[in-house]
Short mmCIF file of C-alpha atoms and ligand atoms in Angstrom, two decimals:
data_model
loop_
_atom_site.label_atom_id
_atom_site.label_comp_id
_atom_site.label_asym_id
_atom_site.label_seq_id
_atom_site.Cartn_x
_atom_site.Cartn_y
_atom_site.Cartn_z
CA UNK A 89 0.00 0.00 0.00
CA UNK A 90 1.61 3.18 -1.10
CA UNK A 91 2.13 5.64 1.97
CA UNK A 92 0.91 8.85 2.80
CA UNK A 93 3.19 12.13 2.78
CA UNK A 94 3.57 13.55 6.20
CA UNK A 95 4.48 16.97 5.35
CA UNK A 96 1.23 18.86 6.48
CA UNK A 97 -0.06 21.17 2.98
CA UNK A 98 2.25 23.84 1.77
CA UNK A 99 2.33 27.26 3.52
CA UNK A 100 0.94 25.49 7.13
CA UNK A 101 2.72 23.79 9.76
CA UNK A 102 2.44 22.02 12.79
CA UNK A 103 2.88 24.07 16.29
CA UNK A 104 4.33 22.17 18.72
CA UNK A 105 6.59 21.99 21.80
CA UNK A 106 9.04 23.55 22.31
CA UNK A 107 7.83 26.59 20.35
CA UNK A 108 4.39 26.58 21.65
CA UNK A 109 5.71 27.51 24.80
CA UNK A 110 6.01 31.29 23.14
CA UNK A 111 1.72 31.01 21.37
CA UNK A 112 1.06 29.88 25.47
CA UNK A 113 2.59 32.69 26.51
CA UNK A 114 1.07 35.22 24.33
CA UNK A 115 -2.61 33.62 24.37
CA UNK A 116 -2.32 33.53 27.98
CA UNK A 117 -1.33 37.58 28.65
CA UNK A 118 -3.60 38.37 25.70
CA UNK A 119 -6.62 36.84 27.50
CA UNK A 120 -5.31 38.97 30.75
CA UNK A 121 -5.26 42.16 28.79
CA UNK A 122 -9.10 41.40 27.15
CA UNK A 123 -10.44 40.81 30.58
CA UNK A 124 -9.20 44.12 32.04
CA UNK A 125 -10.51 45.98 29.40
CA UNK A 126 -13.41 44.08 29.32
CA UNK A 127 -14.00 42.48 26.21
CA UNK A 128 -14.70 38.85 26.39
CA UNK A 129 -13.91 35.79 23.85
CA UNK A 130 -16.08 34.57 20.67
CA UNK A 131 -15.10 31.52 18.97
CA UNK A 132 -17.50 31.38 15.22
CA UNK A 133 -16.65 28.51 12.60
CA UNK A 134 -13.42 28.62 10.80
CA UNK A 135 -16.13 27.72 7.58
CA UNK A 136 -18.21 30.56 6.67
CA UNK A 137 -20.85 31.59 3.26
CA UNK A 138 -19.12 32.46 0.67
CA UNK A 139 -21.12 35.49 0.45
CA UNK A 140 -20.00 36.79 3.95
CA UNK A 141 -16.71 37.54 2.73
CA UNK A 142 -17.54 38.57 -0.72
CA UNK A 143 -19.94 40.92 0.57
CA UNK A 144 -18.21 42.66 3.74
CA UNK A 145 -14.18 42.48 2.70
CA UNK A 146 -15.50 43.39 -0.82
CA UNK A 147 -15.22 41.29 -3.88
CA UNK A 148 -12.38 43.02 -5.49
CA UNK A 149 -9.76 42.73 -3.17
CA UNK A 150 -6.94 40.64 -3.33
CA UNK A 151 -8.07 38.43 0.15
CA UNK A 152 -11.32 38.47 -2.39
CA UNK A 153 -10.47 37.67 -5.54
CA UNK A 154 -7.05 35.88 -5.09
CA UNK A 155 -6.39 34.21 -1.98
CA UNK A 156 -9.60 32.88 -0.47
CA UNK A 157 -9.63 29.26 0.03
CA UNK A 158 -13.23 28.72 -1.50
CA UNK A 159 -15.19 25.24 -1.58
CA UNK A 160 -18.27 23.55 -2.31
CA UNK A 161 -19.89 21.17 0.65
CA UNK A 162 -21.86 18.32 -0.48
CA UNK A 163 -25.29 20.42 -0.87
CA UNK A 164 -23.62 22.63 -3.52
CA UNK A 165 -23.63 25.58 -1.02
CA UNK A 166 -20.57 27.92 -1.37
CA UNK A 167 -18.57 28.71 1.47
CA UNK A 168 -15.09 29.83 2.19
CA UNK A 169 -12.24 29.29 5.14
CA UNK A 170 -12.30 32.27 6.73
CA UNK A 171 -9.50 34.77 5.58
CA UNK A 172 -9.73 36.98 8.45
CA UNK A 173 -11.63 37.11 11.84
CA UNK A 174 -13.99 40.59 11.65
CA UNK A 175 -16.45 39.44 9.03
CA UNK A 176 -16.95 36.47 11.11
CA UNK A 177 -17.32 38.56 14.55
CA UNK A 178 -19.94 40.84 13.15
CA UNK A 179 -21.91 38.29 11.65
CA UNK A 180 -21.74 36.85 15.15
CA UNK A 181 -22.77 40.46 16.65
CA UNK A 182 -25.52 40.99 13.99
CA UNK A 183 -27.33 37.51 14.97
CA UNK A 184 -28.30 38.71 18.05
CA UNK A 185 -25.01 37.15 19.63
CA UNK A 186 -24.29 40.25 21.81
CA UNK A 187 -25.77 43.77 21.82
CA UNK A 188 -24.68 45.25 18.33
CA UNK A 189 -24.60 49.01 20.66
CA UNK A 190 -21.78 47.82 22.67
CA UNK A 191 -20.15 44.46 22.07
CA UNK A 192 -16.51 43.90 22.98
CA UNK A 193 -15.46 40.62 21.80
CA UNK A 194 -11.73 38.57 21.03
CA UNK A 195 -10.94 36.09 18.97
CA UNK A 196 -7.64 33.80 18.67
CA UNK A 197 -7.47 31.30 16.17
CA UNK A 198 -6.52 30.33 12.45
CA UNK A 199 -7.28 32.28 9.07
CA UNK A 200 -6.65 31.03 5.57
CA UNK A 201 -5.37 32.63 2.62
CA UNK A 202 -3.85 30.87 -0.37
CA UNK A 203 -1.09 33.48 -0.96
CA UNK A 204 2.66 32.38 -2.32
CA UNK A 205 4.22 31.27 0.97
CA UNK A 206 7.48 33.21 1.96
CA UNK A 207 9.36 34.34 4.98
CA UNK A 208 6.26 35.69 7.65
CA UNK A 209 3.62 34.66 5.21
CA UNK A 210 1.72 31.40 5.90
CA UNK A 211 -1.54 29.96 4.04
CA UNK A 212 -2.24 28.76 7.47
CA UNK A 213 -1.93 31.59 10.20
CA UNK A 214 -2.89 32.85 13.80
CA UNK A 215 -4.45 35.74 14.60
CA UNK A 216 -5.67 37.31 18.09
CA UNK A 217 -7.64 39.79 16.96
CA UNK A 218 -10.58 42.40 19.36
CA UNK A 219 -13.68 44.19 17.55
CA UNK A 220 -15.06 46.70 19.33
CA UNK A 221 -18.90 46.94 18.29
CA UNK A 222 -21.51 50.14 18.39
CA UNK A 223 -19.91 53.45 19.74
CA UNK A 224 -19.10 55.12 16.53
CA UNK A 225 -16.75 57.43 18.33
CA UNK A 226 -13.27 58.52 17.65
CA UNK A 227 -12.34 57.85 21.81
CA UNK A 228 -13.41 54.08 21.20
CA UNK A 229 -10.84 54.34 18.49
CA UNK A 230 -8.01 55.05 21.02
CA UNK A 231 -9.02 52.81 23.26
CA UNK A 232 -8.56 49.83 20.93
CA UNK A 233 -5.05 51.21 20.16
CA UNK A 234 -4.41 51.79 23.94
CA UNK A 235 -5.40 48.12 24.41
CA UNK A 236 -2.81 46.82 21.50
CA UNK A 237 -0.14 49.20 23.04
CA UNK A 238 -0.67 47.66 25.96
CA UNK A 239 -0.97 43.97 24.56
CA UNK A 240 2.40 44.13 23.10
CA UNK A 241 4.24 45.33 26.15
CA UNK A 242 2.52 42.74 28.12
CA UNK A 243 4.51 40.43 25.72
CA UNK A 244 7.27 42.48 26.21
CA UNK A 245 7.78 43.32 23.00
CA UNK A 246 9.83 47.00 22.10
CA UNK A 247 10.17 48.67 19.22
CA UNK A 248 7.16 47.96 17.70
CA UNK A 249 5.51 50.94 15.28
CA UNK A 250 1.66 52.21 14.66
CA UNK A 251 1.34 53.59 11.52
CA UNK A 252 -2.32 55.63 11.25
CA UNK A 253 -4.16 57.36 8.57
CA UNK A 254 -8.08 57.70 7.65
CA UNK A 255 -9.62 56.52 4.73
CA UNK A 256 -12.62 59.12 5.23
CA UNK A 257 -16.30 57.67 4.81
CA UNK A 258 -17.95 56.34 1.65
CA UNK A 259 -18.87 59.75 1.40
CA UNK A 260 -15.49 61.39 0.73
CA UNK A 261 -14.55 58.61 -1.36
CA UNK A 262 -15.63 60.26 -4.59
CA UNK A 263 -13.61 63.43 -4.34
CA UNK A 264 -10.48 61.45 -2.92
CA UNK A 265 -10.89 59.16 -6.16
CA UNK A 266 -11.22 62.29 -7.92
CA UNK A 267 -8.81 64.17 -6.35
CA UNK A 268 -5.75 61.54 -6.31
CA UNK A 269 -6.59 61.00 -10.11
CA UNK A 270 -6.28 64.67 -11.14
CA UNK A 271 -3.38 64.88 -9.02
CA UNK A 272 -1.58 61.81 -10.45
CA UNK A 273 -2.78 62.26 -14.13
CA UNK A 274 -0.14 64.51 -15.45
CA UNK A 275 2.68 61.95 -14.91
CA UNK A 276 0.30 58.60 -15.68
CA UNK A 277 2.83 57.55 -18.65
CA UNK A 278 5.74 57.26 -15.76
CA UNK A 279 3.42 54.34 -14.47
CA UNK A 280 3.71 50.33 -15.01
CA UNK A 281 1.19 48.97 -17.18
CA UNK A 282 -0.40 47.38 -13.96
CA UNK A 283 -0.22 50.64 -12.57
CA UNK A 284 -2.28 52.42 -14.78
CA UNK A 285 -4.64 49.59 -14.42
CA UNK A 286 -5.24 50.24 -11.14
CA UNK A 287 -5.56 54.32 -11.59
CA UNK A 288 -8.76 53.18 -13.01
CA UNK A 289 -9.95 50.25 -10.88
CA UNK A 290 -8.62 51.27 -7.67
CA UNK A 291 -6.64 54.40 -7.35
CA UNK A 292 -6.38 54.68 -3.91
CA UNK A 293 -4.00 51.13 -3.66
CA UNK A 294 -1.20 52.61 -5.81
CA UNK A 295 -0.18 55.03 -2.56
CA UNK A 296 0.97 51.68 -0.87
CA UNK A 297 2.65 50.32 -3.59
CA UNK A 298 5.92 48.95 -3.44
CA UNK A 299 7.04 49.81 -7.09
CA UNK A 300 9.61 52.38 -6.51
CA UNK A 301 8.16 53.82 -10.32
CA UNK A 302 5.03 53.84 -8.13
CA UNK A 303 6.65 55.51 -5.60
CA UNK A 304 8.01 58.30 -7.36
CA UNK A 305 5.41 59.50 -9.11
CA UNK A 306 3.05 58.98 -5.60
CA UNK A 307 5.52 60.64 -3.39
CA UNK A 308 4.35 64.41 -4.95
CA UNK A 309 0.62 63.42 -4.65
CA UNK A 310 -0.93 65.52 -1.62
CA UNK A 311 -2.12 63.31 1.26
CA UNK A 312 -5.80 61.95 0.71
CA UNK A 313 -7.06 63.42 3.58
CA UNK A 314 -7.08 66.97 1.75
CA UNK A 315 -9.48 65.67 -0.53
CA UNK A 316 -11.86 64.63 2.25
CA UNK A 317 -14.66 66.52 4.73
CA UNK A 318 -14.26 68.82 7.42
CA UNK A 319 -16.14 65.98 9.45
CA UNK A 320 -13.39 63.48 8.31
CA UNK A 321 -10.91 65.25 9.48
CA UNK A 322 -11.77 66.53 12.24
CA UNK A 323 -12.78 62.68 13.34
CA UNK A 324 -8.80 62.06 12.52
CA UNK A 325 -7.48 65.01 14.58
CA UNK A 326 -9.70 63.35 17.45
CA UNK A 327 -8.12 60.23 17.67
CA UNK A 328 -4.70 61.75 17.15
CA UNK A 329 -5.13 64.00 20.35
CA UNK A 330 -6.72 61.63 22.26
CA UNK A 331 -4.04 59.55 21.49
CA UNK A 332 -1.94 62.42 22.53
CA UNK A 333 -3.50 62.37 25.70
CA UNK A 334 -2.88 59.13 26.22
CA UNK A 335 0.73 59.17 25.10
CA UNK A 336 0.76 57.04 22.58
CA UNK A 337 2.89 57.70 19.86
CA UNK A 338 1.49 57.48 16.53
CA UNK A 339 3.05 58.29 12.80
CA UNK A 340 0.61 59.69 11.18
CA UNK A 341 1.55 57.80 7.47
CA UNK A 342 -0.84 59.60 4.23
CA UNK A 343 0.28 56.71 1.96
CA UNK A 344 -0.79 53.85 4.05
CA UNK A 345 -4.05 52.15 2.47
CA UNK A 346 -5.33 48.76 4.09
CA UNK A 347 -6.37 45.66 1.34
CA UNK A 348 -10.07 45.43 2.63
CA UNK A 349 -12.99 47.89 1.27
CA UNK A 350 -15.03 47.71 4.61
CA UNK A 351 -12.95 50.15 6.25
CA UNK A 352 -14.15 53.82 7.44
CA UNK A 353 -12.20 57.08 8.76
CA UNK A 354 -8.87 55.67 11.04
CA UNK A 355 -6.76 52.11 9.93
CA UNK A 356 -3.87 51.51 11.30
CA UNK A 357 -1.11 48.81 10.78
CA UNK A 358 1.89 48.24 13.59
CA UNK A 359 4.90 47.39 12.24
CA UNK A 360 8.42 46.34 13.50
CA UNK A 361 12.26 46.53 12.03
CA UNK A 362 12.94 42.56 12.98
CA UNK A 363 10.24 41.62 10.22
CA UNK A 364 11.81 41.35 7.14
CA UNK A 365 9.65 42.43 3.88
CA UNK A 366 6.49 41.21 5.88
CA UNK A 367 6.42 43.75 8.12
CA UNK A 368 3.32 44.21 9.79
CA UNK A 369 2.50 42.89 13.08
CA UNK A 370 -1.20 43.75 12.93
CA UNK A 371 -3.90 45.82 10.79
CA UNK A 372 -6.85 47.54 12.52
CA UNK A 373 -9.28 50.29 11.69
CA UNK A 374 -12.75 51.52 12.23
CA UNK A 375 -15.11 49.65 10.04
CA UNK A 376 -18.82 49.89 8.42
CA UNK A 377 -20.25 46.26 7.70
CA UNK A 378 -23.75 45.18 6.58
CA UNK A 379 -24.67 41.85 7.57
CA UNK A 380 -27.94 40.40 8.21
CA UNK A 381 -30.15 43.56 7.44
CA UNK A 382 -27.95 45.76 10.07
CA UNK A 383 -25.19 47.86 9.60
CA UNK A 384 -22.49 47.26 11.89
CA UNK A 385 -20.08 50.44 13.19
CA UNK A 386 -17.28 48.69 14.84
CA UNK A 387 -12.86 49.27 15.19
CA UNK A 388 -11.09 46.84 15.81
CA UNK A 389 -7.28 45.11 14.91
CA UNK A 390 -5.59 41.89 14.54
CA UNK A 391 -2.29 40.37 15.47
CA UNK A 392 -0.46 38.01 12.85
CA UNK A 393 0.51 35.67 15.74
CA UNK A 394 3.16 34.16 13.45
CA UNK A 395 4.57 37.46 13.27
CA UNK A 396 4.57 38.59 16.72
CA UNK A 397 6.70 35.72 17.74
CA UNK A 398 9.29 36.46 14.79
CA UNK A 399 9.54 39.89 16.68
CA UNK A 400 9.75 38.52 20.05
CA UNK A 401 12.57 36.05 18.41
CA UNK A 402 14.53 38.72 16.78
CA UNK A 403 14.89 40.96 20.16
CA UNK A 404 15.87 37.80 22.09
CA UNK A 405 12.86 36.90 23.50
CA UNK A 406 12.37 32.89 22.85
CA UNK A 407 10.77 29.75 23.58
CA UNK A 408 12.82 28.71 26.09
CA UNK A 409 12.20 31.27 28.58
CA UNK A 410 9.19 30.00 28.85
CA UNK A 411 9.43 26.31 29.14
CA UNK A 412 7.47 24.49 31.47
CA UNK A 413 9.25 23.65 34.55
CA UNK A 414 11.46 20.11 34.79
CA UNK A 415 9.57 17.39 35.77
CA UNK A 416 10.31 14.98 38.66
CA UNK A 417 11.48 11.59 37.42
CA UNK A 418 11.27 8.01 38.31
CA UNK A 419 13.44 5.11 37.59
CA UNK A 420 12.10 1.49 39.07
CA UNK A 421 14.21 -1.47 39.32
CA UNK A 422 11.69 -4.25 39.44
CA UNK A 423 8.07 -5.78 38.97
CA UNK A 424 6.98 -4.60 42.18
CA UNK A 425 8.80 -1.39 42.58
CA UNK A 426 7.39 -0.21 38.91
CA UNK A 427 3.75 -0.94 40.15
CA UNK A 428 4.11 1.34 43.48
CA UNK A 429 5.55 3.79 41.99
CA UNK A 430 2.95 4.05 39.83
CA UNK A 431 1.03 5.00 42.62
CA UNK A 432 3.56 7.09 43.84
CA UNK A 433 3.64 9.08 40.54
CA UNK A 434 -0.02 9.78 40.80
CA UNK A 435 0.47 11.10 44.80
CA UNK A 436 2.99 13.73 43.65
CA UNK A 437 0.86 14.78 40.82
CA UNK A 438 -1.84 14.94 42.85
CA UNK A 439 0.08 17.20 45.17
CA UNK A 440 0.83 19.72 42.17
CA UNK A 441 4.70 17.97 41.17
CA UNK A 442 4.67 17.15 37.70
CA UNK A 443 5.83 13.82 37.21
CA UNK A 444 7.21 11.24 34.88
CA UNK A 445 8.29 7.72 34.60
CA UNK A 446 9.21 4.62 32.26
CA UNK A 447 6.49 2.34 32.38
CA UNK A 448 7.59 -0.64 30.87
CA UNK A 449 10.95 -2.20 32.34
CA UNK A 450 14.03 -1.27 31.32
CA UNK A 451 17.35 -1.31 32.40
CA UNK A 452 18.20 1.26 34.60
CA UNK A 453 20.71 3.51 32.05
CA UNK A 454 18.38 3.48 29.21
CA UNK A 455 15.87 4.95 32.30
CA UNK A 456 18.43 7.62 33.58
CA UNK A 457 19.04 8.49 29.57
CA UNK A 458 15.13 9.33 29.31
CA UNK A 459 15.26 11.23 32.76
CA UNK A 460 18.08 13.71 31.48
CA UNK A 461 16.07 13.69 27.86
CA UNK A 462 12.93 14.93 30.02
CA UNK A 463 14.82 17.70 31.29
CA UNK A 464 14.18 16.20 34.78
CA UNK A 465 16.23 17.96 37.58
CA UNK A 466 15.68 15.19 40.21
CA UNK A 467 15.40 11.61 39.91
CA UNK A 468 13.48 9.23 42.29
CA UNK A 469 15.14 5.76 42.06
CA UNK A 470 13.01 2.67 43.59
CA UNK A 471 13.88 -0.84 43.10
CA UNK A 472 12.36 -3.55 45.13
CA UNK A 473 15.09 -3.52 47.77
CA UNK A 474 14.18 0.11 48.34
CA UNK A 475 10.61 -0.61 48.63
CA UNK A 476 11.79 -3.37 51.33
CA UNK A 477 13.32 -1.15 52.94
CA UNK A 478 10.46 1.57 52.84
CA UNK A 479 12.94 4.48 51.35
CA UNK A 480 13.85 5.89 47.94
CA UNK A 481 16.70 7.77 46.62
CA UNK A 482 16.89 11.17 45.43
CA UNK A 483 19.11 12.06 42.77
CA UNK A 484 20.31 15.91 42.09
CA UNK A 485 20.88 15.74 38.45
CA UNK A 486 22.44 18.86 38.28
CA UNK A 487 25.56 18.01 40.95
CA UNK A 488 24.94 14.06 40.72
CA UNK A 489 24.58 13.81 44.68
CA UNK A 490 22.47 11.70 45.86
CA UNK A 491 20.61 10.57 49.00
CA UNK A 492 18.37 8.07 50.76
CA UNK A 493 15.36 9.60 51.97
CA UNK A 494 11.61 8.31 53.79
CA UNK A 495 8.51 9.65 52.17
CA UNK A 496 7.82 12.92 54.76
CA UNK A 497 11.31 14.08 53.65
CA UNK A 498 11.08 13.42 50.23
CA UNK A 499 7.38 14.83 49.64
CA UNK A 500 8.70 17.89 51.13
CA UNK A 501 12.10 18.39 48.93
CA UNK A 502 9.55 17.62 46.20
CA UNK A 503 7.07 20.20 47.28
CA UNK A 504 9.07 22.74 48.01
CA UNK A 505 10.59 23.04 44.74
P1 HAM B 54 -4.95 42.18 7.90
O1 HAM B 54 -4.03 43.35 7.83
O2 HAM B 54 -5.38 41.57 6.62
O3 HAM B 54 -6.23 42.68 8.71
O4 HAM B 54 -4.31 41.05 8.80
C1 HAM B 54 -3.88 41.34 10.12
C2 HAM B 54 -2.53 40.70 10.38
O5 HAM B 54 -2.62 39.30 10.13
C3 HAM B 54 -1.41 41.18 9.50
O6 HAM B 54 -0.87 42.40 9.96
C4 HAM B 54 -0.41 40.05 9.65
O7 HAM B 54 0.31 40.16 10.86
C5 HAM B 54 -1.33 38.83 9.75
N1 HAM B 54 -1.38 38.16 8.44
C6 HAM B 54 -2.19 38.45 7.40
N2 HAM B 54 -1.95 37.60 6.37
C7 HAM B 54 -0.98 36.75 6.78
C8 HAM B 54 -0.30 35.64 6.19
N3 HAM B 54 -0.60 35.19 4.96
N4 HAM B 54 0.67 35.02 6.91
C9 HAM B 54 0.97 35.43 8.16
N5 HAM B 54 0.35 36.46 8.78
C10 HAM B 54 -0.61 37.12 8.10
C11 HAM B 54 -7.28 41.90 9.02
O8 HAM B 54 -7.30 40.71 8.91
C12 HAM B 54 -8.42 42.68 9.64
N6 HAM B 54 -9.52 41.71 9.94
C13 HAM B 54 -7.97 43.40 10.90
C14 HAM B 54 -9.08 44.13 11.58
C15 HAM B 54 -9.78 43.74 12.67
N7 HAM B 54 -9.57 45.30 11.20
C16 HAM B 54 -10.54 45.64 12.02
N8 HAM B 54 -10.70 44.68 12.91
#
C-alpha cells in the first residue's frame, strides 16, 4: 500500500513543543489584557458563506479575488475558510449574539489565505484579533489602540511601530478618487502597465505600492485626507489628540491604504524593524459592515501571531524562557517497585509535582538516559530492595549527589521546589 506524505499542505505547519511555549505565553497575557478591558472571547466557525466575505471584505480585493480558500460542501452551497476574523465577529454580533450598541469581543485562532508562501507569510496563520462593536466614536478608536499598546508590552515586545491614517467615509470617497486622479494624471505615462490599471480600478492602492516607479510619481501626490470633509478630518485630529493624551505615539503615514474595502475614517497597521519584507504585526481600523439587514459600526485590529513571535525572536525573547518547569522523574528497578511507583507518581501529581516515569521495564541507564532527555532535575530511584526497605533515593541531576530519603522528607524536597 503506497504511503501517505507527512508533510502537512504547503504554507501550514504544525505548532508544537518547544515553540508553543512562546503562542502559550502570548494567548495567555492576551486573554489577561481582554479581561481588564473588558471584552470577552467569541469563537464562530473557521467555515463561513461564501457570500460573507464577498460581501463585507468586498469582492475586489486581493483576500477576495485571489487568496480565499473557497469550496463547495456536499449540498452545492458555497462557502469559504475564513481569511480573516472581523467578518466572522460581526456576523456573530448581527445575529443577536451580543448587543450590536456595545459588544466587545476577542478572537484567537486560524485564518486562511492561499497566498505564495514566503518568509512571515503562511496559508495557514494565527491571529488574536478584538472588535469593538456600536460606539461610533473617535475615543473608542483610542481605546482599541491603547489596548494593543498595551498587549504588546505585556509580551514584552519593544520597538514595535503604529502607523495611522483615515480613509474618510464612503462619502469622501468620490472626491479622494477624484482628487488623487487629477493629481496623479499629469505623470500617468511614468506608471507600469499594472499601474495604470489600477488608476482606473482602484486608485487609492497605488499610494501603498511597493514599485519604486510607483513611488516616485506617488511621493508628490498631496495626502488623501485633503481631498476629504471637514467631518473626516476633524474625526482624525480626534483620535490623534486623544491619542496624545494618552501618550501614545502614533506616525501619522498619508500613503498607508489597508487591502479590505469595509474600512471607514482611522486604519492603522503596527509594524516592526525585525520583520523582514512582511512587516506588519497587525492591521486595525474603524469599520462599516452590513450583515444580516444591520449595519455594523465597529474598530477593531488583529495580530499576525506568526509574526509577533518572529519579533519577540529577533529581540531575544524565545521559547525557552518559557518552558514548562522540569519534571520529577522516576526510575524502578523491578516488577513490584514499577507498580508502586505508579502509585507514587499519581500522589505527587496529585500534590501539584509534575511527574514522569518509564512504564515498561528497562534497564536502569536506558531509564536515567530518558530522565536527562525529560529535562528532569531530580530523579526518584526505587527498586524492590528500596521498597523493602520503605525508602527511595533522590538524585540531584544537576551536581549528581544523591541521598536516601523516607517519604515525609522526600514529599517535602519535592514540594518545596
Ligand atoms: P490584515 O491586515 O489583513 O487585517 O491582517 C492582520 C494581520 O494578520 C497582518 O498584519 C499580519 O500580521 C497577519 N497576516 C495576514 N496575512 C498573513 C499571512 N498570509 N501570513 C501570516 N500572517 C498574516 C485583518 O485581517 C483585519 N480583519 C484586521 C481588523 C480587525 N480590522 C478591524 N478589525
Amino acid at each position: 500500500m503506497a504511503s501517505v506524505s507527512h508533510q502537512p499542505v504547503q504554507g501550514m505547519s504544525d505548532i508544537a513543543s518547544p515553540d508553543i511555549a512562546l503562542w502559550q505565553m502570548i494567548e495567555q497575557r492576551a486573554r489577561g489584557i481582554f479581561a481588564r478591558y473588558r471584552f470577552s472571547e467569541v469563537r464562530t466557525p473557521v467555515l463561513e458563506k461564501l457570500e460573507l466575505f464577498t460581501h463585507s471584505l468586498g469582492d475586489t480585493t486581493d483576500v477576495v479575488t485571489k487568496e480565499m480558500y473557497m469550496l463547495e460542501d456536499r449540498g452545492g452551497r458555497k462557502l469559504a475558510l475564513r481569511p480573516e476574523g472581523t467578518a466572522g465577529a460581526v456576523r456573530y454580533v448581527a445575529s443577536g449574539g451580543e448587543e450590536s450598541s456595545n459588544a466587545r469581543i476577542f478572537y484567537m485562532g486560524p485564518m486562511f489565505r492561499c497566498e505564495r508562501p514566503q518568509a512571515g507569510r503562511k496559508r495557514q496563520f494565527h491571529q488574536i484579533g478584538v472588535e469593538a462593536v456600536g460606539v461610533p466614536n473617535p475615543l473608542a478608536d483610542a481605546e482599541v489602540i491603547a489596548l494593543q499598546v498595551h498587549l504588546l508590552s505585556a509580551w514584552g515586545l519593544e520597538g514595535a511601530e503604529i502607523r495611522l491614517n483615515t480613509i474618510g467615509l464612503p462619502e469622501d470617497r468620490a472626491a479622494v478618487v477624484s482628487g488623487l486622479r487629477e493629481a496623479i494624471r499629469p505623470r500617468l505615462h511614468e506608471l507600469p502597465e499594472e499601474a495604470r490599471q489600477r488608476f482606473e480600478t482602484n486608485v487609492l492602492r497605488l499610494l501603498d505600492s511597493k514599485d519604486p516607479e510607483v513611488q516616485k510619481v506617488i511621493s508628490g501626490v498631496p495626502p488623501v485626507i485633503e481631498f476629504m470633509s471637514a467631518a473626516s478630518r476633524a474625526y482624525l485630529d480626534t483620535v490623534i489628540a486623544t491619542l496624545r493624551k494618552l501618550e501614545i505615539h502614533v506616525e501619522v503615514d498619508a500613503s498607508l491604504v489597508r487591502g479590505l474595502d469595509y474600512y471607514v475614517h482611522t486604519v492603522w497597521e503596527v509594524v516592526h524593524g525585525g520583520l523582514g519584507a512582511q512587516n506588519a504585526l497587525a492591521g486595525g481600523g474603524r469599520y462599516r459592515i452590513d450583515v444580516g439587514g444591520k449595519r455594523i459600526d465597529g474598530v477593531g485590529f488583529a495580530m499576525g501571531v506568526e509574526r509577533v513571535i518572529a519579533a519577540l525572536e529577533a529581540t531575544g525573547i524565545t521559547a525557552a524562557q518559557f518552558a514548562p518547569p522540569p519534571p520529577v522523574f522516576i526510575v524502578s528497578l523491578g516488577e513490584a517497585a514499577l507498580n508502586e511507583n505508579l502509585l507514587l507518581m499519581q500522589m505527587l501529581r496529585q500534590r501539584g509535582v509534575a511527574c514522569e516515569m518509564e512504564l515498561s521495564a528497562r534497564k536502569v541507564q536506558a531509564q536515567m538516559r530518558r530522565a536527562d532527555r525529560s529535562g528532569a532535575q531530580r530523579v526518584i530511584i526505587r527498586g524492590d530492595s528500596e521498597l523493602e526497605k520503605g525508602i527511595f533515593v533522590l538524585k540531584n541531576m544537576i551536581d549528581g549527589t544523591q541521598q536516601e530519603v523516607e517519604l515525609p522528607e522526600l514529599m517535602c524536597a519535592l514540594e518545596k521546589s
